Coordinates of C-alpha atoms in Angstrom, one line a residue:
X131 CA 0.0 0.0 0.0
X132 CA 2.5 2.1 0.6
X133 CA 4.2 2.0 -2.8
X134 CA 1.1 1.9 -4.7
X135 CA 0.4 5.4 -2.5
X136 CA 3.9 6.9 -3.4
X137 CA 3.2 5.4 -7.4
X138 CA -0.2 7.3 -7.2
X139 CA 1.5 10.4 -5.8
X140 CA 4.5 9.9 -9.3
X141 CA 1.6 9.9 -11.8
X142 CA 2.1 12.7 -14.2
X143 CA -1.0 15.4 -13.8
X144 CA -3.7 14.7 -16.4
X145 CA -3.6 16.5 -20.5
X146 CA -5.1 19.7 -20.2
X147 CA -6.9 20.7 -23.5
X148 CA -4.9 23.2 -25.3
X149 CA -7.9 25.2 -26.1
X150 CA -9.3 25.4 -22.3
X151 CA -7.0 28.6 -21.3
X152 CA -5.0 30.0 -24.2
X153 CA -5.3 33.7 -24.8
X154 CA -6.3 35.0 -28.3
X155 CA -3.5 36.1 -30.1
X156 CA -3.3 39.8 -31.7
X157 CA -1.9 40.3 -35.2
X158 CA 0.5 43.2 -36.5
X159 CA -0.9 45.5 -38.5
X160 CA 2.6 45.0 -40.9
X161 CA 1.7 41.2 -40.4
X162 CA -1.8 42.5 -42.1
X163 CA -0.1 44.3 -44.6
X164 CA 2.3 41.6 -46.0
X165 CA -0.2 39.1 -46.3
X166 CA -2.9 41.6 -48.2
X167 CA 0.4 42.6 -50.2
X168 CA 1.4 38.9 -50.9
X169 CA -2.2 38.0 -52.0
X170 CA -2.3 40.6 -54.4
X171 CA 1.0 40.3 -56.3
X172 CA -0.7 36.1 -56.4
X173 CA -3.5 37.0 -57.8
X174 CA -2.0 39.6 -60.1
X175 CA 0.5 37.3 -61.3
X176 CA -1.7 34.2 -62.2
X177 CA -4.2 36.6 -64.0
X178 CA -1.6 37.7 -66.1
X179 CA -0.5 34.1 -66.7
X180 CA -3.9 32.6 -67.5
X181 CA -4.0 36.1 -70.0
X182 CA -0.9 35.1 -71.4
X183 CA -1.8 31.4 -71.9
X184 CA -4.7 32.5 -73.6
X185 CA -3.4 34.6 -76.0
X186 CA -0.6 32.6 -77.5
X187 CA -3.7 29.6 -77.7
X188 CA -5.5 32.0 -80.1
X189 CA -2.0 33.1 -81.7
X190 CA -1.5 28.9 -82.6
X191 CA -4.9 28.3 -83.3
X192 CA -4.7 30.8 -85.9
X193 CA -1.8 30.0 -86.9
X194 CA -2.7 26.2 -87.6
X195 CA -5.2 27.3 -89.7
X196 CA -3.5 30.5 -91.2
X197 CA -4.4 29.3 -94.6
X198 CA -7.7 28.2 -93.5
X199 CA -9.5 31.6 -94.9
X200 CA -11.4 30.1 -97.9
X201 CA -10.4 31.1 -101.3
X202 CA -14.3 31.3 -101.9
X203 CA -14.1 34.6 -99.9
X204 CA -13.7 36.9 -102.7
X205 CA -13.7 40.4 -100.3
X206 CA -11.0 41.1 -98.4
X207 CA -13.2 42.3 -95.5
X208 CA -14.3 39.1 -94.4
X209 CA -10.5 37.8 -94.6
X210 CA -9.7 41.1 -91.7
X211 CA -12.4 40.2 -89.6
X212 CA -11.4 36.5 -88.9
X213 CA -7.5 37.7 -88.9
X214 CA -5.9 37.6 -85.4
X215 CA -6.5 41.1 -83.9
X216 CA -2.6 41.1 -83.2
X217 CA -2.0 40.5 -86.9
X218 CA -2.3 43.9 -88.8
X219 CA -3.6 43.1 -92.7
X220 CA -3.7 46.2 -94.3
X221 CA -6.2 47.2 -97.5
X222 CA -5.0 44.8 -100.6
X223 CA -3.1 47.1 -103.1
X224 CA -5.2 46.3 -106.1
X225 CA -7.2 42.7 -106.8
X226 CA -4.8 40.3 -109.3
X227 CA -7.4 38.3 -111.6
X228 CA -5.7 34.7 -112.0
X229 CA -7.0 33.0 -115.4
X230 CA -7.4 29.5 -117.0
X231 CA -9.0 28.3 -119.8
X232 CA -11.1 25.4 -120.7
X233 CA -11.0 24.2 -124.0
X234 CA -12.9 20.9 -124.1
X235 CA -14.0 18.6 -121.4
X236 CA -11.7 15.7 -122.6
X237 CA -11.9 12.4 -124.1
X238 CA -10.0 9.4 -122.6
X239 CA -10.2 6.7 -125.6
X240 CA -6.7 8.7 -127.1
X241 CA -5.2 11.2 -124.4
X242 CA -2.4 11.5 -127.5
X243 CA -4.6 13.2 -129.7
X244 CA -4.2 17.1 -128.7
X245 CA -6.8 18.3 -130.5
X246 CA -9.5 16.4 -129.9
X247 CA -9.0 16.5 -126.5
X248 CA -8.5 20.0 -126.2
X249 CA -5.2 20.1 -124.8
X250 CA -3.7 20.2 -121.6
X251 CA -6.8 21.9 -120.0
X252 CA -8.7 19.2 -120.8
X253 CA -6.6 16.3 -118.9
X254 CA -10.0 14.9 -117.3
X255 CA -8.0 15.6 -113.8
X256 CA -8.1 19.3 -114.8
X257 CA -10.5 19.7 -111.5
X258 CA -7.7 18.4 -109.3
X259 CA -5.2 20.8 -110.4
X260 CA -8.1 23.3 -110.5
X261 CA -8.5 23.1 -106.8
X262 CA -5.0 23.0 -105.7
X263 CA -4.0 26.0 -108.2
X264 CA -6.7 28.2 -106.4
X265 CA -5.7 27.3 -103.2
X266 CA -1.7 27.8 -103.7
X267 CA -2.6 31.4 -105.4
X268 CA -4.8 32.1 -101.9
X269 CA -1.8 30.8 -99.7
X270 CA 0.3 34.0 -101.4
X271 CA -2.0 36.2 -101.2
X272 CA -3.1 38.9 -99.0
X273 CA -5.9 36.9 -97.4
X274 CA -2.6 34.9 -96.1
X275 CA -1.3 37.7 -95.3
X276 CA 0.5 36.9 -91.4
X277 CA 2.7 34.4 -93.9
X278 CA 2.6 35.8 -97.4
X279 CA 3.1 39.2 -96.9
X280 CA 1.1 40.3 -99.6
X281 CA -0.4 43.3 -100.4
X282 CA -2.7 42.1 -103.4
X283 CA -5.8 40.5 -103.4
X284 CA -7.2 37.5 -106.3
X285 CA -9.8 36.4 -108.2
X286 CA -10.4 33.3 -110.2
X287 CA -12.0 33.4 -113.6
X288 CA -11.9 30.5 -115.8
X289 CA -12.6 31.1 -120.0
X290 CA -14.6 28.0 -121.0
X291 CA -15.0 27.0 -124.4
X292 CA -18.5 26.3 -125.3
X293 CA -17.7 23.2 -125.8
X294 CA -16.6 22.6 -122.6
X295 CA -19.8 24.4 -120.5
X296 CA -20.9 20.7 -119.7
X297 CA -17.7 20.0 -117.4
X298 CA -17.3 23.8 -116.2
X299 CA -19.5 23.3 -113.2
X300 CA -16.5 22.1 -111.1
X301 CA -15.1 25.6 -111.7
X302 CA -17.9 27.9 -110.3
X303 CA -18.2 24.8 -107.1
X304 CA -14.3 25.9 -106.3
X305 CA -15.3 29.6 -106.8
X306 CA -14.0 30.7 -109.7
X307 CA -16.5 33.3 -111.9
X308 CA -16.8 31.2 -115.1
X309 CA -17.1 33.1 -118.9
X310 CA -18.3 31.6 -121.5
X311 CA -15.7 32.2 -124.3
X312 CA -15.7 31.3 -128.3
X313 CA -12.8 31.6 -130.0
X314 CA -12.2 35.5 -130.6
X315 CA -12.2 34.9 -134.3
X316 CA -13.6 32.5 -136.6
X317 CA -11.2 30.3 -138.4
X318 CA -12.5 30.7 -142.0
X319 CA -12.3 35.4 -141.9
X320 CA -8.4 33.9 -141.7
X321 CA -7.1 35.3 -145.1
X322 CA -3.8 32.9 -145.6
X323 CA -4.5 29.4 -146.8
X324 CA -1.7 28.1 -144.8
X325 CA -2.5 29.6 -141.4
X326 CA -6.7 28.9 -142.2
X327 CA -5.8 25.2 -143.1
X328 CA -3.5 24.8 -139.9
X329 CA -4.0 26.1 -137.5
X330 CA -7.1 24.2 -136.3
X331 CA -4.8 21.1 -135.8
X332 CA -1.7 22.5 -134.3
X333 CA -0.5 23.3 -130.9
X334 CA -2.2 21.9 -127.8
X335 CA -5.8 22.7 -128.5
X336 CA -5.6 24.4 -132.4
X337 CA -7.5 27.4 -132.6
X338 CA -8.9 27.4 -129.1
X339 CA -6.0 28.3 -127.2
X340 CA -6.7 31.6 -128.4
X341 CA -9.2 32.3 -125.2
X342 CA -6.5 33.1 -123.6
X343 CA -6.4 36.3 -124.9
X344 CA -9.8 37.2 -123.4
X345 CA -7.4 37.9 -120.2
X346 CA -6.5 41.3 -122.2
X347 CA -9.9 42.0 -122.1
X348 CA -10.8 41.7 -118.4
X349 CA -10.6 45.5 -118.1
X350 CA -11.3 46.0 -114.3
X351 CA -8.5 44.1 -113.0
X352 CA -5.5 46.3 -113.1
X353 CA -2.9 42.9 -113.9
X354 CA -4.5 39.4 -115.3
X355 CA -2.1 36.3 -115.1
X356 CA -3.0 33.5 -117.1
X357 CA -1.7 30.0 -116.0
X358 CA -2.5 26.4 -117.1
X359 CA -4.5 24.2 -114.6
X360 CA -0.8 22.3 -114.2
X361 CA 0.6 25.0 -112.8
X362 CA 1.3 25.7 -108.7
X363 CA 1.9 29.4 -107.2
X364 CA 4.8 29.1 -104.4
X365 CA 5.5 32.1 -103.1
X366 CA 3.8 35.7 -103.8
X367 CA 4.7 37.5 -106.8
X368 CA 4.2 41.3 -105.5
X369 CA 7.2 42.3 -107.5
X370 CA 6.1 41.7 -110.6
X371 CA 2.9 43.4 -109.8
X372 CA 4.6 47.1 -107.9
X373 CA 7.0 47.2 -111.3
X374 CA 4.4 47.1 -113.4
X375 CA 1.8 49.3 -112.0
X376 CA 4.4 51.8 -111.7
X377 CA 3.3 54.4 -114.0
X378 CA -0.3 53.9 -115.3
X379 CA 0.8 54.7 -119.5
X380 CA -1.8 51.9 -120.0
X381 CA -4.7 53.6 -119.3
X382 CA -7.4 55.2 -120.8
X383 CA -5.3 56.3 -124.1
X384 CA -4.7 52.7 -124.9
X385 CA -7.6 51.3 -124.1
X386 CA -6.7 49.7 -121.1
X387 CA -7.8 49.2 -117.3
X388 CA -7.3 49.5 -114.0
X389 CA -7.1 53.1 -113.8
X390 CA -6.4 54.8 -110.9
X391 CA -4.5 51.6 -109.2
X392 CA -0.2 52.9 -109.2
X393 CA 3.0 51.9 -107.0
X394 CA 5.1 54.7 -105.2
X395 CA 8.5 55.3 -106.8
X396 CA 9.8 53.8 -103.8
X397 CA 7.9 50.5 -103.9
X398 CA 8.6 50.2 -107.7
X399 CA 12.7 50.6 -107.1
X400 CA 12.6 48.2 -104.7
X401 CA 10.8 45.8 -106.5
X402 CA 12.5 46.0 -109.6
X403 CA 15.7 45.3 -107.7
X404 CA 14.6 41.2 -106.4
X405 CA 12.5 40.6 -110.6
X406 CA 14.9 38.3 -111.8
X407 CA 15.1 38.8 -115.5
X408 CA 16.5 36.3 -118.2
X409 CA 20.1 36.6 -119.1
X410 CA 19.8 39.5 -116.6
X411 CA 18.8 41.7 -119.0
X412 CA 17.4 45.3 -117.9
X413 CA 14.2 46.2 -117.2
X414 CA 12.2 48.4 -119.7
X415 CA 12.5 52.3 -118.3
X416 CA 8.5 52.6 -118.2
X417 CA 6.4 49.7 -116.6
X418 CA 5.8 46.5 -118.2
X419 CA 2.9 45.7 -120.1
X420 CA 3.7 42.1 -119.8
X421 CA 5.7 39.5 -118.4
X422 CA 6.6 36.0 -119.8
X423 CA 8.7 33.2 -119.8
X424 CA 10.1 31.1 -122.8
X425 CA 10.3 27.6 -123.9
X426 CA 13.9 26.8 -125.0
X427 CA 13.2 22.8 -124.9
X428 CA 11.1 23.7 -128.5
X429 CA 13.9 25.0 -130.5
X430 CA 17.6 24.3 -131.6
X431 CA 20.5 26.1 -130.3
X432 CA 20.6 29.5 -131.8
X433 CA 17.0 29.9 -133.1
X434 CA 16.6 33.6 -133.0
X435 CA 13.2 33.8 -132.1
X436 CA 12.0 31.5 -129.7
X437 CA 8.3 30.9 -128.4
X438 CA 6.8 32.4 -125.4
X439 CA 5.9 29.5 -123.0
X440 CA 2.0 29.3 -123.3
X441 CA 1.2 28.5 -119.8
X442 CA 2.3 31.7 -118.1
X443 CA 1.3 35.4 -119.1
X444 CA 1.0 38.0 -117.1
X445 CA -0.5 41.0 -118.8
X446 CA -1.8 44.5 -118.5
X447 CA -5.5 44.6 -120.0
X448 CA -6.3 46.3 -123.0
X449 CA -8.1 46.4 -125.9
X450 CA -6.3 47.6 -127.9
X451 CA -3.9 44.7 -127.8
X452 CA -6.5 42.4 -127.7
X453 CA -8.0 43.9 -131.0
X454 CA -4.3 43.8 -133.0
X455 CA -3.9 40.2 -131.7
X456 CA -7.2 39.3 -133.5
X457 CA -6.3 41.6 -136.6
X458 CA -3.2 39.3 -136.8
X459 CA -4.4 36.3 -137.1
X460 CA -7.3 37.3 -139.3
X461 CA -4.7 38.9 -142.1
X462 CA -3.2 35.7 -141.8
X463 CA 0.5 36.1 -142.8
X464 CA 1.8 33.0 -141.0
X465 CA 4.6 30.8 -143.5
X466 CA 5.8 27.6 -143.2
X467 CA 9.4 27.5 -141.6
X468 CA 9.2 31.4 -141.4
X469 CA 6.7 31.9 -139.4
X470 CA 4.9 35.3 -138.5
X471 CA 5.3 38.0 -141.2
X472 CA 8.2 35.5 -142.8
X473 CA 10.4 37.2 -139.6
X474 CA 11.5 34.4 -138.1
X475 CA 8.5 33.6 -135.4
X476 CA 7.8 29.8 -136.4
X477 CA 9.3 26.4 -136.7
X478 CA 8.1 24.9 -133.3
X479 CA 5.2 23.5 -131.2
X480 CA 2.5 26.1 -130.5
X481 CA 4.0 28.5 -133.4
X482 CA 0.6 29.5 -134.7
X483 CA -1.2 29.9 -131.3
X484 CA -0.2 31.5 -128.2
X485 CA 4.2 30.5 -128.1
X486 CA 4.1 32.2 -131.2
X487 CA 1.9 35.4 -131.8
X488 CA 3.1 36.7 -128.0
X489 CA 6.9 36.4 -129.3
X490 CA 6.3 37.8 -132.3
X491 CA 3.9 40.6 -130.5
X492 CA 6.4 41.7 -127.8
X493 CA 9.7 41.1 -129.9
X494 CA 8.6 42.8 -133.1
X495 CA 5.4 44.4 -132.8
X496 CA 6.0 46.3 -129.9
X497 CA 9.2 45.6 -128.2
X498 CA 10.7 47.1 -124.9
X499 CA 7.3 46.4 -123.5
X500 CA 7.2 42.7 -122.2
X501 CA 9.7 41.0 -119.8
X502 CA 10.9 37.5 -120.5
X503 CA 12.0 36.1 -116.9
X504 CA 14.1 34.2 -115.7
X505 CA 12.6 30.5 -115.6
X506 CA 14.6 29.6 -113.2
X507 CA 12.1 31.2 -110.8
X508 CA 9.3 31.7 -112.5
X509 CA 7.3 29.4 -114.4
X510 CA 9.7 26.6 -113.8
X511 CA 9.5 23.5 -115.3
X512 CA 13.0 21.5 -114.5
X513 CA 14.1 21.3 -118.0
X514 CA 18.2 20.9 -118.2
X515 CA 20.0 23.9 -119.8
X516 CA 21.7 21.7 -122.2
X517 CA 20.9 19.7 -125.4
X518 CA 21.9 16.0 -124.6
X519 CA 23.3 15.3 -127.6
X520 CA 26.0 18.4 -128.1
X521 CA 25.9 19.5 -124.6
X522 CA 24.8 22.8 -126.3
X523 CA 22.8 25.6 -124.2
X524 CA 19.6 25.5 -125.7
X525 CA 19.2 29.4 -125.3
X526 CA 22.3 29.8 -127.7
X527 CA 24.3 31.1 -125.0
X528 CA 27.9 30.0 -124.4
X529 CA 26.8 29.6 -121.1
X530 CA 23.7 28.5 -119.1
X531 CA 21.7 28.7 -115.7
X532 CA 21.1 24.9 -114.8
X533 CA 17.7 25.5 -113.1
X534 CA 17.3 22.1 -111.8
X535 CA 20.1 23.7 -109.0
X536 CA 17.5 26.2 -108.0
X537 CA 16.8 26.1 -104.3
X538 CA 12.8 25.2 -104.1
X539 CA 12.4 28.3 -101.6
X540 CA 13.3 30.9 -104.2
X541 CA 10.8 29.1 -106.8
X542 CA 7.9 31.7 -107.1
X543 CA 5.7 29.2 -109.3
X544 CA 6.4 25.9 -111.3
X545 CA 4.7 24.2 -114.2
X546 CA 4.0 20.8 -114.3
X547 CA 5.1 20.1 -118.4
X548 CA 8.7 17.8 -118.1
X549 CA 7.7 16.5 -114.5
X550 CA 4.5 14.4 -114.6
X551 CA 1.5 15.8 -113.4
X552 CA 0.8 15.3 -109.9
X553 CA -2.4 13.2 -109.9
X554 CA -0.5 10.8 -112.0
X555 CA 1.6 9.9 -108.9
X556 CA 4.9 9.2 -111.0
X557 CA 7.6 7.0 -110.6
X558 CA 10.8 8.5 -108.6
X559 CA 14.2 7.6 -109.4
X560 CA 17.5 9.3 -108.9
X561 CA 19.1 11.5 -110.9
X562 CA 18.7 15.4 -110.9
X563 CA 15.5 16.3 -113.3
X564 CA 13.6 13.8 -110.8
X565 CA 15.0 14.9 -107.7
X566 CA 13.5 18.6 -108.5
X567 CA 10.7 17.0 -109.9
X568 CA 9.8 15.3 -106.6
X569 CA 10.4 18.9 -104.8
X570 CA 7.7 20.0 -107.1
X571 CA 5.1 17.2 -106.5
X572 CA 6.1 17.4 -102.4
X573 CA 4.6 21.2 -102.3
X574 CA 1.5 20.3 -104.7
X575 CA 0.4 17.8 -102.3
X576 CA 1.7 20.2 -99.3
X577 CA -0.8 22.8 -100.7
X578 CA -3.6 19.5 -101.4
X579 CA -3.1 18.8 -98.0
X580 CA -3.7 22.4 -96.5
X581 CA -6.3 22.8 -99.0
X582 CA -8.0 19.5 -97.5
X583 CA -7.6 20.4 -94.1
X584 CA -9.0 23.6 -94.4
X585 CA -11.9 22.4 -96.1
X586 CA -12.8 20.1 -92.9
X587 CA -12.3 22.7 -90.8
X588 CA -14.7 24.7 -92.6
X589 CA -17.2 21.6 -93.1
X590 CA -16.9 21.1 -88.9
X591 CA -15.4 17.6 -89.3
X592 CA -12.3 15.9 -88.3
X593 CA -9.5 15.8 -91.4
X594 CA -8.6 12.2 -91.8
X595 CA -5.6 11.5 -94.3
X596 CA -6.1 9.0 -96.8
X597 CA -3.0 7.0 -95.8
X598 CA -1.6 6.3 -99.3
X599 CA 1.0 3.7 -98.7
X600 CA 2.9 5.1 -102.1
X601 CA 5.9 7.4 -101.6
X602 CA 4.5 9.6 -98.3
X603 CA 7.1 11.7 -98.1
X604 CA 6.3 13.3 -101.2
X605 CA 2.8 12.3 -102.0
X606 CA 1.3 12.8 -98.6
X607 CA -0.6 9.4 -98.6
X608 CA -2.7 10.2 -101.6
X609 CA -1.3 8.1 -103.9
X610 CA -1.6 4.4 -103.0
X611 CA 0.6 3.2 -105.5
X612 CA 2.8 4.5 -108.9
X613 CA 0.2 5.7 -111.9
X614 CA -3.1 8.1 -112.3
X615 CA -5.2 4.2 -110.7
X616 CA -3.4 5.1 -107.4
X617 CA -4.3 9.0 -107.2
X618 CA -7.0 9.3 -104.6
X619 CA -8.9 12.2 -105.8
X620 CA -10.6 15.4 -103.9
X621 CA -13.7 14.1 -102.2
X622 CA -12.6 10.8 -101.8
X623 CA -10.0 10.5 -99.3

């Protein structure tokens, strides 16, 4: 009992609760003050963050789908209001109408025979290179304008044959304005025998490729460029354009349009320094009427007078040209071997259409007013510079530019002639005419691609890539094997 009475006593004294006594404590007023101060700069902080994260979301977004502005949106109005506020996109410079023409809507019992099927217009995959030409011009264009830099704006008119109205509609679904077009003369006012006789079955499409000079008619665009449905725009071409609207001598005292629509002396100098010109030749001193490129693979060595290549023309519109043009052909002076007037302006494909007339036009008619470019950069079609056989340059020169060597970012637009049109998903091999030849197919299905995606995105559905098994790395997966059977078209991928 007595240890059990001294345990008792050792027992520690029972757990208090801490809350039964303690005193409330009294905060500082700078204790206040940091804490109000801390909570502030937090909250400032993560609303500038979530601001922040925002914004560069919408910057991405918009840039994903930068090219995702339809090229059915003719205004440019429209085009500024969906712009990213951040991105300033001023008012286009003057609207560029881009041309094709339809001459037929194609056979497929002899794709050889040229005239009957009207050419290379009439490939009957004209509507795929329809689409993706559109779409390529809209990509360097102003409506593109956070990536192009552009300061001009486009339309789309397509000159159809009324023989081909049947197979137009594809044109007016991808929004370009289609006119119905007959040949601007009829073949039997032609005075000369030889020209009447011939020139219905010569060139790609005989007399028809003659709608392309309804482009010098389309008076209220102040520049028309005409390109074949094989062709691909790669970069913006507002260089061209500032150089020739620098003085406005094509106006109302030649019948022409655009009136009104000039480039300042500064924007002209500095365009005319970056036009590269063939053989480097100097530009005209007033502003050209035209520019064009030429086709040396048509002639021998030395030819004198070599043909304008037909499927690029870029022109200023007038009537009065278009009126001569007509009054040419009509007299009818055309000669075997001699060509045009007996000057020269013949002996190769295309002679008595478009190659033809336009050299003879610019180079004799009126010269000092068209610009042949280089092809290097424009209109290029990756021909070699030399004849096989002699190792001659085929523009007569003792030297010549290989343009096969031409870095595929300086390209401003190519032409699918030597390299195999796209939707026939060619073979490649290894040498260096295909190697730039696969460059070129790789951005036509880039810009089929971008075109396709943008089209989901405006039909609210997920893209879904075809998965072509063929060559992806420069066909995209639309092309499930080699040959036109493995192209998968637009609309069915």
């Amino acid at each position: 009992q007595q240890y059990k009475h001294q345990a008792q006593h050792r027992m520690p004294p029972p757990i208090r609760s801490s809350f039964s006594k303690r005193q409330p404590q009294k905060w500082r007023a700078s204790t206040i003050r940091c804490l109000l101060l801390a909570t502030t700069l937090f909250t400032l902080v993560l609303w500038v963050t979530l601001a922040l994260f925002g914004l560069d979301s919408g910057n991405n977004a918009n840039d994903d789908v930068a090219s995702t502005h339809d090229a059915d949106d003719a205004a440019i109005t429209p085009i500024t209001n969906h712009a990213p506020p951040i991105h300033y996109i001023p008012s286009p410079k003057a609207t560029i109408a881009y041309a094709v023409s339809l001459t037929s809507c194609g056979v497929t019992a002899d794709r050889h025979d040229n005239i009957r099927n009207g050419g290379h217009s009439s490939d009957p995959s004209f509507h795929e290179g329809a689409a993706v030409l559109k779409h390529s011009i809209h990509l360097s264009s102003i409506r593109n304008y956070h990536r192009s830099k552009s300061l001009f704006d486009y339309e789309m008119i397509a000159f159809v044959h009324p023989s081909a109205a049947s197979c137009s509609n594809v044109f007016r679904d991808l929004g370009y304005t289609v006119q119905l077009r007959e040949t601007p003369f009829n073949v039997t006012d032609i005075q000369g025998a030889f020209l009447r006789e011939h020139i219905v079955k010569s060139g790609c499409c005989g007399e028809k490729e003659y709608l392309k000079l309804y482009a010098y008619a389309l008076l209220e665009y102040p520049i028309v460029i005409h390109l074949d449905l094989d062709s691909l725009v790669l970069k913006p071409m507002d260089d061209l354009f500032h150089a020739m609207l620098g003085d406005d001598d094509s106006g109302n005292d030649n019948g022409g349009g655009g009136v009104g629509v000039s480039s300042t002396s500064k924007e002209v100098a500095e365009a005319q320094s970056r036009i590269q010109v063939m053989h480097n030749n100097p530009l005209p001193p007033k502003s050209p009427h035209a520019y064009f490129t030429r086709d040396y693979n048509m002639i021998q060595p030395g030819h004198k007078h070599p043909g304008v290549q037909g499927g690029f023309l870029i022109v200023k519109p007038n009537m009065d040209a278009f009126r001569e043009y007509v009054d040419i052909v009509l007299e009818g002076k055309f000669f075997q071997g001699s060509g045009w007037q007996g000057k020269g302006y013949g002996g190769y494909f295309g002679a008595q259409q478009i190659q033809g007339i336009c050299s003879y036009y610019y180079d004799y008619k009126h010269p000092g007013t068209g610009v042949e470019l280089n092809k290097c950069y424009y209109n290029a079609m990756a021909d070699g510079p030399r004849q096989s056989n002699t190792g001659k340059c085929r523009d007569g020169k003792e030297d010549c530019e290989d343009c096969r060597d031409t870095p595929i970012e300086e390209i401003k637009s190519v032409h699918f002639t030597l390299c195999s049109k796209p939707w026939k998903c060619p073979l490649t091999t290894e040498n260096k005419e295909k190697d730039i030849c696969a460059k070129f197919h790789q951005e036509w299905f880039r810009i089929r691609e971008d075109r396709d995606r943008n089209q989901a995105l405006k039909e609210g559905v997920q893209y879904t890539n075809p998965g072509g098994k063929y060559k992806p790395e420069v066909f995209h997966g639309y092309c499930k094997s080699n040959g036109e059977r493995g192209y998968i078209p637009i609309g069915r991928s």
